[in-house]
């Protein structure tokens, strides 16, 4: 799974790309957490899921883990552009009440 | 009547998860599934196979067996392992229940299988293994005149 990030207007944008499952999630966690730790001066984080072609419930665990990390740093976290299938899982899990969708 | 049948057996390696869900998705293409239905099947299979890797065999190597049958417009899927089994199935299938909360597990695997598929059932015997049965009914194809 590819994880890339950039900072613009005090916002850390993290883009995930590939298939999110049990196999790929550990690498995504490590890369994502490093991006967060390297950019502590931002005021919010937006995770872009547009290029995530597949996601199972591992994705929910992954996002809750990043939410907990961001919360400890007092940084609000948002999700943007999940595809139809990812959106179905995220809705089912109720995760949007913790991590709102950003446009 | 069963008109097509597939049996897959593979090691419970995490890297086989993508292969397993893609193989089942490819198998059901003859039913002309919508993209949404295909994605439901892939996700449900991914959840069942992940359970084998993570819970049934707990990271040890074991055999996962997937059997698929096409009957009319339905796809029947059976995912079985010979791992440690589930002590309390009723509890295990509750949304957000996880036996491994420290590992960032959502506890939504069985809920997703149940929600995304039309029929869902789990049989488990402790020390012997678990079998998950799932059925997806696809809409009959409409012939264009």
mmCIF file of C-alpha atoms in Angstrom:
data_model
loop_
_atom_site.group_PDB
_atom_site.id
_atom_site.type_symbol
_atom_site.label_atom_id
_atom_site.label_comp_id
_atom_site.label_asym_id
_atom_site.label_seq_id
_atom_site.Cartn_x
_atom_site.Cartn_y
_atom_site.Cartn_z
ATOM 1 C CA UNK A 1 0.000 0.000 0.000
ATOM 2 C CA UNK A 2 1.344 3.399 -1.019
ATOM 3 C CA UNK A 3 1.187 6.228 1.515
ATOM 4 C CA UNK A 4 2.113 9.764 0.502
ATOM 5 C CA UNK A 5 1.742 13.073 2.299
ATOM 6 C CA UNK A 6 2.162 16.797 1.964
ATOM 7 C CA UNK A 7 1.426 19.867 4.053
ATOM 8 C CA UNK A 8 -0.547 22.820 2.776
ATOM 9 C CA UNK A 9 -2.197 25.604 4.791
ATOM 10 C CA UNK A 10 -1.295 23.925 8.106
ATOM 11 C CA UNK A 11 -3.110 20.772 6.978
ATOM 12 C CA UNK A 12 -1.425 17.386 6.606
ATOM 13 C CA UNK A 13 -2.866 15.598 3.587
ATOM 14 C CA UNK A 14 -2.248 11.852 3.596
ATOM 15 C CA UNK A 15 -3.155 9.876 0.474
ATOM 16 C CA UNK A 16 -3.487 6.088 0.593
ATOM 17 C CA UNK A 17 -3.305 4.059 -2.581
ATOM 18 C CA UNK A 18 -3.813 0.335 -3.184
ATOM 19 C CA UNK A 19 -5.684 -2.422 -1.340
ATOM 20 C CA UNK A 20 -6.204 -2.116 2.415
ATOM 21 C CA UNK A 21 -6.371 -5.508 4.108
ATOM 22 C CA UNK A 22 -4.733 -7.363 6.973
ATOM 23 C CA UNK A 23 -1.641 -7.943 4.842
ATOM 24 C CA UNK A 24 -1.053 -4.335 3.777
ATOM 25 C CA UNK A 25 -2.285 -2.503 6.870
ATOM 26 C CA UNK A 26 0.849 -2.820 9.015
ATOM 27 C CA UNK A 27 3.006 -1.010 6.474
ATOM 28 C CA UNK A 28 0.318 1.657 6.016
ATOM 29 C CA UNK A 29 0.178 2.195 9.803
ATOM 30 C CA UNK A 30 3.929 2.671 10.099
ATOM 31 C CA UNK A 31 4.140 5.067 7.133
ATOM 32 C CA UNK A 32 1.087 7.040 8.199
ATOM 33 C CA UNK A 33 2.272 7.420 11.794
ATOM 34 C CA UNK A 34 5.673 8.590 10.604
ATOM 35 C CA UNK A 35 4.032 11.277 8.448
ATOM 36 C CA UNK A 36 2.010 12.443 11.465
ATOM 37 C CA UNK A 37 5.062 12.474 13.750
ATOM 38 C CA UNK A 38 7.129 14.361 11.183
ATOM 39 C CA UNK A 39 4.483 17.084 10.828
ATOM 40 C CA UNK A 40 3.422 17.964 14.358
ATOM 41 C CA UNK A 41 3.042 21.669 13.591
ATOM 42 C CA UNK A 42 -0.111 21.179 11.470
ATOM 43 C CA UNK A 43 -3.599 21.947 12.783
ATOM 44 C CA UNK A 44 -5.497 19.098 11.123
ATOM 45 C CA UNK A 45 -5.077 15.868 9.150
ATOM 46 C CA UNK A 46 -7.060 14.744 6.109
ATOM 47 C CA UNK A 47 -6.782 11.151 4.890
ATOM 48 C CA UNK A 48 -7.599 10.798 1.197
ATOM 49 C CA UNK A 49 -9.019 7.379 0.261
ATOM 50 C CA UNK A 50 -9.682 8.108 -3.430
ATOM 51 C CA UNK A 51 -7.040 5.656 -4.627
ATOM 52 C CA UNK A 52 -7.978 2.851 -2.208
ATOM 53 C CA UNK A 53 -9.338 0.240 -4.606
ATOM 54 C CA UNK A 54 -10.310 -2.256 -1.902
ATOM 55 C CA UNK A 55 -10.863 -2.054 1.830
ATOM 56 C CA UNK A 56 -12.204 -4.530 4.374
ATOM 57 C CA UNK A 57 -12.769 -4.055 8.114
ATOM 58 C CA UNK A 58 -9.015 -3.764 8.571
ATOM 59 C CA UNK A 59 -9.508 -0.234 7.228
ATOM 60 C CA UNK A 60 -11.857 0.600 10.112
ATOM 61 C CA UNK A 61 -9.268 -0.597 12.638
ATOM 62 C CA UNK A 62 -6.577 1.352 10.796
ATOM 63 C CA UNK A 63 -8.589 4.600 10.809
ATOM 64 C CA UNK A 64 -9.583 4.251 14.475
ATOM 65 C CA UNK A 65 -5.909 3.731 15.321
ATOM 66 C CA UNK A 66 -4.935 6.933 13.476
ATOM 67 C CA UNK A 67 -7.863 8.748 15.112
ATOM 68 C CA UNK A 68 -6.550 7.758 18.549
ATOM 69 C CA UNK A 69 -3.077 8.943 17.636
ATOM 70 C CA UNK A 70 -4.338 12.259 16.255
ATOM 71 C CA UNK A 71 -6.550 12.761 19.326
ATOM 72 C CA UNK A 72 -3.568 12.324 21.642
ATOM 73 C CA UNK A 73 -1.910 15.122 19.669
ATOM 74 C CA UNK A 74 -5.131 17.183 19.777
ATOM 75 C CA UNK A 75 -5.330 17.124 15.963
ATOM 76 C CA UNK A 76 -8.715 16.748 14.286
ATOM 77 C CA UNK A 77 -8.809 13.989 11.659
ATOM 78 C CA UNK A 78 -10.946 13.847 8.518
ATOM 79 C CA UNK A 79 -11.581 11.330 5.731
ATOM 80 C CA UNK A 80 -12.053 12.396 2.147
ATOM 81 C CA UNK A 81 -13.097 10.735 -1.134
ATOM 82 C CA UNK A 82 -13.766 7.099 -0.143
ATOM 83 C CA UNK A 83 -15.021 5.088 -3.110
ATOM 84 C CA UNK A 84 -18.518 3.571 -3.067
ATOM 85 C CA UNK A 85 -17.419 0.294 -1.427
ATOM 86 C CA UNK A 86 -15.203 1.905 1.219
ATOM 87 C CA UNK A 87 -17.962 4.381 2.011
ATOM 88 C CA UNK A 88 -20.384 1.487 2.604
ATOM 89 C CA UNK A 89 -18.067 -0.086 5.186
ATOM 90 C CA UNK A 90 -17.274 3.220 6.869
ATOM 91 C CA UNK A 91 -20.975 4.080 7.121
ATOM 92 C CA UNK A 92 -21.783 0.659 8.547
ATOM 93 C CA UNK A 93 -19.117 1.086 11.226
ATOM 94 C CA UNK A 94 -20.356 4.520 12.253
ATOM 95 C CA UNK A 95 -16.814 5.845 11.991
ATOM 96 C CA UNK A 96 -17.948 9.167 10.487
ATOM 97 C CA UNK A 97 -19.151 10.242 13.932
ATOM 98 C CA UNK A 98 -15.496 10.137 15.060
ATOM 99 C CA UNK A 99 -13.777 11.026 11.797
ATOM 100 C CA UNK A 100 -16.023 13.265 9.691
ATOM 101 C CA UNK A 101 -15.931 13.361 5.923
ATOM 102 C CA UNK A 102 -14.206 16.450 4.515
ATOM 103 C CA UNK A 103 -14.910 17.716 1.015
ATOM 104 C CA UNK B 1 -29.046 -27.364 -9.238
ATOM 105 C CA UNK B 2 -25.349 -26.575 -8.948
ATOM 106 C CA UNK B 3 -24.026 -25.502 -12.322
ATOM 107 C CA UNK B 4 -20.459 -24.603 -11.397
ATOM 108 C CA UNK B 5 -18.104 -25.451 -8.559
ATOM 109 C CA UNK B 6 -14.753 -24.161 -7.291
ATOM 110 C CA UNK B 7 -12.493 -25.409 -4.522
ATOM 111 C CA UNK B 8 -9.446 -23.460 -3.362
ATOM 112 C CA UNK B 9 -6.985 -24.523 -0.707
ATOM 113 C CA UNK B 10 -4.118 -22.374 0.424
ATOM 114 C CA UNK B 11 -1.879 -21.543 3.359
ATOM 115 C CA UNK B 12 -3.247 -19.013 5.834
ATOM 116 C CA UNK B 13 -0.628 -16.464 4.783
ATOM 117 C CA UNK B 14 -1.716 -12.812 4.831
ATOM 118 C CA UNK B 15 -0.488 -12.386 1.268
ATOM 119 C CA UNK B 16 -3.042 -14.972 0.088
ATOM 120 C CA UNK B 17 -5.979 -12.796 1.175
ATOM 121 C CA UNK B 18 -5.999 -10.699 -2.006
ATOM 122 C CA UNK B 19 -5.599 -13.800 -4.174
ATOM 123 C CA UNK B 20 -8.516 -15.559 -2.430
ATOM 124 C CA UNK B 21 -11.017 -12.693 -2.738
ATOM 125 C CA UNK B 22 -10.026 -11.988 -6.340
ATOM 126 C CA UNK B 23 -10.384 -15.672 -7.271
ATOM 127 C CA UNK B 24 -13.913 -15.851 -5.827
ATOM 128 C CA UNK B 25 -14.831 -12.580 -7.554
ATOM 129 C CA UNK B 26 -13.543 -13.948 -10.875
ATOM 130 C CA UNK B 27 -15.504 -17.179 -10.365
ATOM 131 C CA UNK B 28 -18.842 -15.381 -9.950
ATOM 132 C CA UNK B 29 -18.408 -13.206 -13.055
ATOM 133 C CA UNK B 30 -20.573 -15.629 -15.051
ATOM 134 C CA UNK B 31 -23.531 -14.377 -12.975
ATOM 135 C CA UNK B 32 -23.019 -10.858 -14.366
ATOM 136 C CA UNK B 33 -22.772 -9.209 -10.957
ATOM 137 C CA UNK B 34 -22.994 -5.448 -10.577
ATOM 138 C CA UNK B 35 -19.806 -3.768 -9.367
ATOM 139 C CA UNK B 36 -21.474 -3.194 -6.003
ATOM 140 C CA UNK B 37 -22.375 -6.894 -5.633
ATOM 141 C CA UNK B 38 -18.890 -7.949 -6.697
ATOM 142 C CA UNK B 39 -17.361 -5.627 -4.136
ATOM 143 C CA UNK B 40 -19.662 -7.055 -1.412
ATOM 144 C CA UNK B 41 -18.502 -10.598 -2.228
ATOM 145 C CA UNK B 42 -14.832 -9.604 -2.237
ATOM 146 C CA UNK B 43 -15.145 -7.845 1.096
ATOM 147 C CA UNK B 44 -17.049 -10.708 2.751
ATOM 148 C CA UNK B 45 -14.493 -13.276 1.526
ATOM 149 C CA UNK B 46 -11.655 -11.049 2.699
ATOM 150 C CA UNK B 47 -13.201 -10.891 6.185
ATOM 151 C CA UNK B 48 -13.662 -14.677 6.388
ATOM 152 C CA UNK B 49 -10.123 -15.423 5.195
ATOM 153 C CA UNK B 50 -8.630 -12.782 7.501
ATOM 154 C CA UNK B 51 -10.373 -14.472 10.436
ATOM 155 C CA UNK B 52 -8.641 -17.740 9.508
ATOM 156 C CA UNK B 53 -5.205 -16.070 9.428
ATOM 157 C CA UNK B 54 -5.599 -13.868 12.470
ATOM 158 C CA UNK B 55 -7.875 -15.849 14.784
ATOM 159 C CA UNK B 56 -8.184 -19.503 13.746
ATOM 160 C CA UNK B 57 -4.472 -20.083 13.248
ATOM 161 C CA UNK B 58 -3.217 -17.025 15.167
ATOM 162 C CA UNK B 59 -0.329 -16.405 12.784
ATOM 163 C CA UNK B 60 0.635 -20.098 12.584
ATOM 164 C CA UNK B 61 0.477 -21.793 9.231
ATOM 165 C CA UNK B 62 -2.744 -23.652 8.476
ATOM 166 C CA UNK B 63 -4.907 -24.573 5.516
ATOM 167 C CA UNK B 64 -7.835 -22.416 4.458
ATOM 168 C CA UNK B 65 -10.439 -24.034 2.209
ATOM 169 C CA UNK B 66 -12.889 -22.059 0.116
ATOM 170 C CA UNK B 67 -15.646 -23.810 -1.782
ATOM 171 C CA UNK B 68 -17.995 -21.971 -4.103
ATOM 172 C CA UNK B 69 -21.098 -23.193 -5.879
ATOM 173 C CA UNK B 70 -23.214 -21.447 -8.430
ATOM 174 C CA UNK B 71 -26.860 -22.378 -8.212
ATOM 175 C CA UNK B 72 -29.320 -20.458 -10.416
ATOM 176 C CA UNK B 73 -28.506 -16.811 -9.711
ATOM 177 C CA UNK B 74 -26.846 -17.465 -6.365
ATOM 178 C CA UNK B 75 -23.281 -17.903 -5.256
ATOM 179 C CA UNK B 76 -22.774 -20.119 -2.203
ATOM 180 C CA UNK B 77 -19.441 -19.709 -0.430
ATOM 181 C CA UNK B 78 -18.038 -21.926 2.296
ATOM 182 C CA UNK B 79 -14.841 -20.857 4.053
ATOM 183 C CA UNK B 80 -13.385 -23.406 6.455
ATOM 184 C CA UNK B 81 -10.348 -23.819 8.654
ATOM 185 C CA UNK B 82 -9.131 -26.444 11.115
ATOM 186 C CA UNK B 83 -7.937 -23.883 13.643
ATOM 187 C CA UNK B 84 -8.797 -23.301 17.249
ATOM 188 C CA UNK B 85 -12.492 -22.574 16.804
ATOM 189 C CA UNK B 86 -14.724 -19.978 18.443
ATOM 190 C CA UNK B 87 -15.834 -20.470 22.056
ATOM 191 C CA UNK B 88 -18.946 -18.290 21.822
ATOM 192 C CA UNK B 89 -20.202 -17.662 18.285
ATOM 193 C CA UNK B 90 -23.117 -15.464 19.416
ATOM 194 C CA UNK B 91 -20.667 -13.142 21.135
ATOM 195 C CA UNK B 92 -18.125 -13.259 18.296
ATOM 196 C CA UNK B 93 -20.608 -12.099 15.664
ATOM 197 C CA UNK B 94 -21.758 -9.064 17.664
ATOM 198 C CA UNK B 95 -20.747 -5.758 16.055
ATOM 199 C CA UNK B 96 -17.545 -4.324 17.517
ATOM 200 C CA UNK B 97 -16.744 -7.468 19.514
ATOM 201 C CA UNK B 98 -13.067 -8.287 19.183
ATOM 202 C CA UNK B 99 -10.915 -10.774 21.034
ATOM 203 C CA UNK B 100 -7.845 -8.667 20.190
ATOM 204 C CA UNK B 101 -8.671 -4.992 20.926
ATOM 205 C CA UNK B 102 -5.002 -4.044 21.314
ATOM 206 C CA UNK B 103 -4.277 -4.921 17.672
ATOM 207 C CA UNK B 104 -6.483 -2.132 16.232
ATOM 208 C CA UNK B 105 -9.128 -4.651 15.231
ATOM 209 C CA UNK B 106 -12.559 -3.235 14.545
ATOM 210 C CA UNK B 107 -14.637 -6.281 15.505
ATOM 211 C CA UNK B 108 -16.731 -5.702 12.375
ATOM 212 C CA UNK B 109 -15.705 -8.724 10.298
ATOM 213 C CA UNK B 110 -18.745 -10.928 10.942
ATOM 214 C CA UNK B 111 -21.071 -7.906 10.822
ATOM 215 C CA UNK B 112 -19.773 -7.066 7.339
ATOM 216 C CA UNK B 113 -20.228 -10.674 6.154
ATOM 217 C CA UNK B 114 -23.773 -10.644 7.546
ATOM 218 C CA UNK B 115 -24.673 -7.263 6.072
ATOM 219 C CA UNK B 116 -23.063 -7.674 2.650
ATOM 220 C CA UNK B 117 -24.322 -11.193 1.935
ATOM 221 C CA UNK B 118 -27.907 -12.452 1.697
ATOM 222 C CA UNK B 119 -27.396 -15.529 3.854
ATOM 223 C CA UNK B 120 -24.796 -16.050 6.548
ATOM 224 C CA UNK B 121 -24.116 -18.815 9.040
ATOM 225 C CA UNK B 122 -21.191 -19.889 11.244
ATOM 226 C CA UNK B 123 -20.470 -23.310 12.703
ATOM 227 C CA UNK B 124 -17.536 -23.672 15.037
ATOM 228 C CA UNK B 125 -16.174 -26.369 17.307
ATOM 229 C CA UNK B 126 -13.443 -25.410 19.729
ATOM 230 C CA UNK B 127 -10.198 -27.139 18.896
ATOM 231 C CA UNK B 128 -11.514 -28.393 15.561
ATOM 232 C CA UNK B 129 -12.222 -25.363 13.434
ATOM 233 C CA UNK B 130 -14.763 -22.994 11.971
ATOM 234 C CA UNK B 131 -16.941 -23.031 8.874
ATOM 235 C CA UNK B 132 -18.553 -19.871 7.507
ATOM 236 C CA UNK B 133 -21.395 -20.237 4.993
ATOM 237 C CA UNK B 134 -22.454 -17.256 2.907
ATOM 238 C CA UNK B 135 -24.779 -16.819 -0.048
ATOM 239 C CA UNK B 136 -25.123 -13.892 -2.417
ATOM 240 C CA UNK B 137 -28.176 -13.744 -4.656
ATOM 241 C CA UNK B 138 -27.586 -11.820 -7.856
ATOM 242 C CA UNK B 139 -30.408 -10.262 -9.780
ATOM 243 C CA UNK B 140 -31.466 -12.310 -12.760
ATOM 244 C CA UNK B 141 -30.179 -10.918 -16.014
ATOM 245 C CA UNK B 142 -32.677 -8.937 -18.019
ATOM 246 C CA UNK B 143 -32.607 -9.903 -21.666
ATOM 247 C CA UNK B 144 -32.762 -6.991 -24.053
ATOM 248 C CA UNK B 145 -35.111 -7.568 -26.938
#
